[in-house]
CSV table of C-alpha atoms in Angstrom, one decimal:
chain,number,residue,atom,x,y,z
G,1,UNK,CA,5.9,-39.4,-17.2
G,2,UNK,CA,6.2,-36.8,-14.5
G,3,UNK,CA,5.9,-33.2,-15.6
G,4,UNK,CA,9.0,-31.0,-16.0
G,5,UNK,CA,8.2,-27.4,-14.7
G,6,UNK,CA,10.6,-24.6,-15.5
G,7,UNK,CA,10.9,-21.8,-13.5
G,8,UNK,CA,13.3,-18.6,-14.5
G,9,UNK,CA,13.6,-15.9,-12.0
G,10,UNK,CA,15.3,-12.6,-13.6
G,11,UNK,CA,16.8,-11.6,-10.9
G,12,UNK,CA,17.8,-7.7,-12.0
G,13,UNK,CA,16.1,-5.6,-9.8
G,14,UNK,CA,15.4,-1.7,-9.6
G,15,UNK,CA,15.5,0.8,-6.7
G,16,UNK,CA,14.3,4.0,-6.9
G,17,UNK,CA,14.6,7.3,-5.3
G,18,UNK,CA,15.1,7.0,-1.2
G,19,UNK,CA,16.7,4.0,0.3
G,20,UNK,CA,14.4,1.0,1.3
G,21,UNK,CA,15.3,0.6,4.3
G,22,UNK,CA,13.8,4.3,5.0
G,23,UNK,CA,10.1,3.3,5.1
G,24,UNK,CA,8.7,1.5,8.1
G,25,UNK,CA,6.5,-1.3,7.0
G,26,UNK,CA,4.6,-2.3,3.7
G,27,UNK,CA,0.3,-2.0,2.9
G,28,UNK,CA,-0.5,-5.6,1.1
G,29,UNK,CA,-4.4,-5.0,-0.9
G,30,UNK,CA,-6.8,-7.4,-0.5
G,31,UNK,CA,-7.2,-7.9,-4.5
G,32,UNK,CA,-4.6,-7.2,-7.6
G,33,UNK,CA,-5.2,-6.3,-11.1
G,34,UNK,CA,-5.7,-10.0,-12.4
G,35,UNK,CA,-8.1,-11.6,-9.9
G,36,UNK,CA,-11.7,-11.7,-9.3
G,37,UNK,CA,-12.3,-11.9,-5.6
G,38,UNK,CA,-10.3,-11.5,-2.0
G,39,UNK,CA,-6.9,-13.2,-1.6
G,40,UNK,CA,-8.1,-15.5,-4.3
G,41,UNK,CA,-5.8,-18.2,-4.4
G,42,UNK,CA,-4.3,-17.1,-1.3
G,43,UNK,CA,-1.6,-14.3,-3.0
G,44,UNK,CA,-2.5,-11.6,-0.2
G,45,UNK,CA,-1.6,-14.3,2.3
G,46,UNK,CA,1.0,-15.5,0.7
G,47,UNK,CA,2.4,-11.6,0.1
G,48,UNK,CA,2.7,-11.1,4.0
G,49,UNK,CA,4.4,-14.0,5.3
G,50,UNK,CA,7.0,-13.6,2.6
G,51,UNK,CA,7.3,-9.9,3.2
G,52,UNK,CA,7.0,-10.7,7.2
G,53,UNK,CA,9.9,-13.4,6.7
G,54,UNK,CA,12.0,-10.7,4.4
G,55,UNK,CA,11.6,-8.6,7.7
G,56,UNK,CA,9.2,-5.9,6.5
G,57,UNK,CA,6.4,-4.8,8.8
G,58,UNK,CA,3.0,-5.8,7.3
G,59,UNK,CA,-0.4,-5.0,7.0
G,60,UNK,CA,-3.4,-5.6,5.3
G,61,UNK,CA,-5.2,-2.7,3.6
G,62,UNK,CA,-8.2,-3.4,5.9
G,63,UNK,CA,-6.5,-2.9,8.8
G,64,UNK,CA,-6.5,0.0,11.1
G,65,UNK,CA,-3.1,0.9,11.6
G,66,UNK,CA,-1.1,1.5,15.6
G,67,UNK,CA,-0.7,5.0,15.9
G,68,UNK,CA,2.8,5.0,15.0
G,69,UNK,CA,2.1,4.1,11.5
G,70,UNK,CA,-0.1,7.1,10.7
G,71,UNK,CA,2.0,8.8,8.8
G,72,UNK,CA,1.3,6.9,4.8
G,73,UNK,CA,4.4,8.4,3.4
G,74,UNK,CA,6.3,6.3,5.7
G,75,UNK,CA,4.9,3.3,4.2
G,76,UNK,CA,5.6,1.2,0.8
G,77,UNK,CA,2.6,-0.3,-1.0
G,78,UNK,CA,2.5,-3.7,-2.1
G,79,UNK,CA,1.2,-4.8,-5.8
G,80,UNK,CA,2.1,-8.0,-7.8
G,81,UNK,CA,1.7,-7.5,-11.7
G,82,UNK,CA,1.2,-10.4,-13.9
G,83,UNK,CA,3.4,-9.4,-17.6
G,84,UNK,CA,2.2,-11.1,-20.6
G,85,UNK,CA,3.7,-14.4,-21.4
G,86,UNK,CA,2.5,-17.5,-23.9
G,87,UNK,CA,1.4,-20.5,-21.7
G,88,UNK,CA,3.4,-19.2,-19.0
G,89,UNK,CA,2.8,-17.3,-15.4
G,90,UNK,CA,5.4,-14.4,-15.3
G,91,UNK,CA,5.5,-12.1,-12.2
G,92,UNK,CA,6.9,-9.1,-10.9
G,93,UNK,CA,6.3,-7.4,-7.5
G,94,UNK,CA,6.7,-3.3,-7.1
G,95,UNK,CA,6.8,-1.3,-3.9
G,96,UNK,CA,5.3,2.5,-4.3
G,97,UNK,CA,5.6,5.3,-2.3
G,98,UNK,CA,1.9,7.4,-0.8
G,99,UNK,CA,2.2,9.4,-4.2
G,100,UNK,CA,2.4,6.4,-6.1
G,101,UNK,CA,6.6,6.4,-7.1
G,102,UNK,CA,7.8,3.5,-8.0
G,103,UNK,CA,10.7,2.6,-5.3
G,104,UNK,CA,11.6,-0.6,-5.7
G,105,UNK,CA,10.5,-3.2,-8.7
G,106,UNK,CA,11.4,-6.9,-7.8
G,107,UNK,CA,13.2,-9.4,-10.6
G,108,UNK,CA,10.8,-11.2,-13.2
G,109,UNK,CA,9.8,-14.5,-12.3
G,110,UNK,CA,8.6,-16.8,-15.3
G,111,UNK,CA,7.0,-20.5,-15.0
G,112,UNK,CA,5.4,-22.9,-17.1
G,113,UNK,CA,3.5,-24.6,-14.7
G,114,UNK,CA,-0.2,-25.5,-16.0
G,115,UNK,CA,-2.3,-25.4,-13.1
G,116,UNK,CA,-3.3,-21.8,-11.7
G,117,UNK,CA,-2.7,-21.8,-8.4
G,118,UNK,CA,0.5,-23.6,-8.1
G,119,UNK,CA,1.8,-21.6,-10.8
G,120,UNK,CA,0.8,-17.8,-8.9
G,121,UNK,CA,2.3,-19.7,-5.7
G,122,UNK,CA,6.0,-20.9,-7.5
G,123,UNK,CA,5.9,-17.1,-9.9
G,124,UNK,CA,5.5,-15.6,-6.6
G,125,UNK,CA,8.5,-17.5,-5.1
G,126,UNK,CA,10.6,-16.5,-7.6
G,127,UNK,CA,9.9,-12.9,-7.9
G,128,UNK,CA,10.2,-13.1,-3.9
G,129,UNK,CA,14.4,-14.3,-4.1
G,130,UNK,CA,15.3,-11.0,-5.5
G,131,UNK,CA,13.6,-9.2,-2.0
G,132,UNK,CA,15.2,-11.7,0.3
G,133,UNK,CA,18.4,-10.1,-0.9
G,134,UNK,CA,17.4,-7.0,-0.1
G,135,UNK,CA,18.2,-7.6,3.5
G,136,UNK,CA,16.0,-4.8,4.4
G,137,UNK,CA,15.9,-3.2,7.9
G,138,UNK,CA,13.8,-0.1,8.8
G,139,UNK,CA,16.6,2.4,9.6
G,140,UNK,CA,14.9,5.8,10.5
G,141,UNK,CA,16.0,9.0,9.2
G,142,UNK,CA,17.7,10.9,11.6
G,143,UNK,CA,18.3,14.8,10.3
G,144,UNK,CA,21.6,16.2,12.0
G,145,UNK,CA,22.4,19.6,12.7
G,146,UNK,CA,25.4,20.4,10.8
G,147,UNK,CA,28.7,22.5,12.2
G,148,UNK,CA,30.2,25.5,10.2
G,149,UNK,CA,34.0,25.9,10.4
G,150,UNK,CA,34.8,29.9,10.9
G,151,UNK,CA,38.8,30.9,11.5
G,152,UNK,CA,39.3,27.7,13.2
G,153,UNK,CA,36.2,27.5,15.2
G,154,UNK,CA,33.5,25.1,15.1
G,155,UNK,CA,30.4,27.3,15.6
G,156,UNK,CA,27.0,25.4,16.0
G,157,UNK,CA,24.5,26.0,13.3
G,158,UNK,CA,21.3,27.4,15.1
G,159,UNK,CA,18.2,25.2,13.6
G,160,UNK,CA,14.9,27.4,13.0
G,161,UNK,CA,12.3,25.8,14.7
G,162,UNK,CA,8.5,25.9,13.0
G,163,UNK,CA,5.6,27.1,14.4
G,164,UNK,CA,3.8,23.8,15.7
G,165,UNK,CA,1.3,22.1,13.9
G,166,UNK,CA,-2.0,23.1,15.1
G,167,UNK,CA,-3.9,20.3,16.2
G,168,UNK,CA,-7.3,21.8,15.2
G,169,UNK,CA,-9.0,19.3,12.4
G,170,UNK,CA,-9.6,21.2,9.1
G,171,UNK,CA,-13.5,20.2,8.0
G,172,UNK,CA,-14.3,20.1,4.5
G,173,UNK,CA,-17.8,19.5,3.0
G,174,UNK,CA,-18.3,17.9,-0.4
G,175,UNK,CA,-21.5,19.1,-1.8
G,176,UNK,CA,-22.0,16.4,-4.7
G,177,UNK,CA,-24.0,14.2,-4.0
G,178,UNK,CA,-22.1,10.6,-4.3
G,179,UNK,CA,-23.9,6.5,-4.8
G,180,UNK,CA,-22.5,3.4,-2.7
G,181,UNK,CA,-22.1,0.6,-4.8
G,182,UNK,CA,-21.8,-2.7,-3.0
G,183,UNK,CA,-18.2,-4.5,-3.8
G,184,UNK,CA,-16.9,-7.8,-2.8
G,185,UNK,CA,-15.2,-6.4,0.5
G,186,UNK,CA,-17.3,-2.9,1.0
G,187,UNK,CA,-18.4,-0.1,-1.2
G,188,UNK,CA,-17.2,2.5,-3.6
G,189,UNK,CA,-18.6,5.5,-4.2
G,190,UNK,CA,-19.1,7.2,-7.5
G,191,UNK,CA,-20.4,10.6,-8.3
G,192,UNK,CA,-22.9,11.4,-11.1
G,193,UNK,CA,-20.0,10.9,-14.2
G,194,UNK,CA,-19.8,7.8,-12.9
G,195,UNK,CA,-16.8,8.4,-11.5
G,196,UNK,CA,-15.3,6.2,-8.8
G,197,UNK,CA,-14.2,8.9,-5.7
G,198,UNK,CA,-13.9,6.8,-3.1
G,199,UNK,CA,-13.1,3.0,-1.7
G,200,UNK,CA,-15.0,1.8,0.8
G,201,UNK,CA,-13.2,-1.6,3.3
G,202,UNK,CA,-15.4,-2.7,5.7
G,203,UNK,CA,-14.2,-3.1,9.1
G,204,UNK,CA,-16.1,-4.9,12.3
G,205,UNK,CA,-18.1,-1.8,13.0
G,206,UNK,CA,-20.7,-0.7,10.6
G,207,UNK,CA,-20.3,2.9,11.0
G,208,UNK,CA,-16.7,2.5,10.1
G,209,UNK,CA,-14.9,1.7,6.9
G,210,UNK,CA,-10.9,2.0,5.9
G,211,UNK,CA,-11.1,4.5,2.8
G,212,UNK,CA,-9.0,5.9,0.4
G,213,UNK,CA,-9.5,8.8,-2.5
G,214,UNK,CA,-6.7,8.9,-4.8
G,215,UNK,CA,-3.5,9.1,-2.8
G,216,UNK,CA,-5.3,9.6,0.7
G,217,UNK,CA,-6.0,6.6,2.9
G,218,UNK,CA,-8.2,7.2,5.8
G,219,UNK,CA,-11.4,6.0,7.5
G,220,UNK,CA,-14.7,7.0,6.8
G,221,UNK,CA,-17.0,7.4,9.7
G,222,UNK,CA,-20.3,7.9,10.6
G,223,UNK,CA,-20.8,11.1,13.2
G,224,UNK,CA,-23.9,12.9,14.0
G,225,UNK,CA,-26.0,11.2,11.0
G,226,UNK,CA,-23.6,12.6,9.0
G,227,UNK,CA,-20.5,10.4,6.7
G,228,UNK,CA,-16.6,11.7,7.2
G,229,UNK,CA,-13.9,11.2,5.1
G,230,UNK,CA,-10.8,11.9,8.3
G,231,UNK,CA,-7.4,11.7,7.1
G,232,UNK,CA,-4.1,13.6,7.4
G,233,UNK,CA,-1.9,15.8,4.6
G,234,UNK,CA,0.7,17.5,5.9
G,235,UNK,CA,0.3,16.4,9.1
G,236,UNK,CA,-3.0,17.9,9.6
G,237,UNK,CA,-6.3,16.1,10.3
G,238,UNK,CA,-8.7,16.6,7.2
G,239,UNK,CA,-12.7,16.2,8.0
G,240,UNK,CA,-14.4,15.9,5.0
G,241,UNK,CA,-18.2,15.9,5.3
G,242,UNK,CA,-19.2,13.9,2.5
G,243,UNK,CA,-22.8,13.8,1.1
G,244,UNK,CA,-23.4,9.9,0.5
G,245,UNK,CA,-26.4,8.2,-0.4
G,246,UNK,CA,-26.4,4.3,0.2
């Protein structure tokens, strides 16, 4: 008798805050929540050609970004989470902002399906309709100057223009001491609580790892013997000599 698989896709989905179409490209992680190793039964891959085919922008989180994706607040990040459910798979997918806001939760995606992988791959699926409908396209935001009306004249507001930003890099130097522990796909670094700081990717050079601390993302390099966590707030380059011990 062949096997009946059921597969419900809720397809009510949530937007949050500013408008979707807003940020230029999406950050898929190498590992969620509820697997054990890399792309484990291929949901990272899977992630960016459905995200790629929805016509997002994509990258992994190991990748060094092109220039003009430096800015992190322009980008969404990527995260599947896997709901409780009897005997069942059920998935939904989320899109957060650099400080972690929730922007855009996708509809629930439920299946019965026995075997592990298949079912991840058809709960994926399903979640996945609900962004297809999205029709996203990156539409920049443009800020206009706007026109005051005064007794039947249009007079041009004047816009105050900021000092630039300097483009000196701010170094910071972290005195405690930090430990590498080895992961799967690089190292993270705890301090003596132990408390994880940062997140160590490695990359092809071994004097160069993609790194994040909280909310920053950023590279951590090796310079004059010495470890750097370099990434920008604000627009500003941060330096932040970091006392490691591997």
């Amino acid at each position: 008798m062949r096997k009946l698989v059921f597969v419900f896709v809720l397809f009510t989905s949530f937007c949050f805050g500013q408008n979707i179409n807003n940020y230029r490209a999406v950050i898929v992680p190498l590992q969620f929540d509820f697997i054990q190793k890399n792309n484990q039964y291929r949901l990272c891959t899977l992630s960016k050609i459905n995200l790629t085919n929805a016509g997002f922008t994509v990258f992994y989180a190991n990748e060094i970004l092109p220039k003009e994706y430096n800015d992190r607040c322009e980008l969404l990040y990527y995260d599947i989470v896997k709901e409780n459910a009897f005997l069942a798979t059920k998935f939904h997918i989320e899109l957060k902002d650099c400080s972690g806001n929730l922007i855009y939760k996708s509809g629930t995606s439920y299946t019965k399906e026995k075997d592990t992988e298949l079912a991840y791959s058809k709960a994926l699926d399903g979640a996945f309709e609900s962004i297809y409908k999205l029709n996203y396209k990156y539409e920049k935001i443009v800020i206009t100057t706007p026109a005051v009306a005064l007794k039947n004249e249009v007079v041009s507001v004047v816009p105050v223009v900021s000092p630039p930003v300097s483009t000196a890099v701010i170094e910071k130097s972290i005195s405690n001491l930090v430990y590498a522990q080895a992961t799967p796909n690089g190292y993270q670094l705890v301090d003596a609580s132990p408390k994880v700081v940062y997140k160590l990717y490695k990359t092809s050079r071994s004097d160069l790892y993609i790194a994040t601390k909280g909310n920053s993302q950023g590279v951590f390099i090796q310079k004059d013997n010495q470890w750097y966590f370099d990434y920008y707030e604000n627009e500003q380059l941060i330096s932040e000599k970091v006392a490691v011990k591997f």
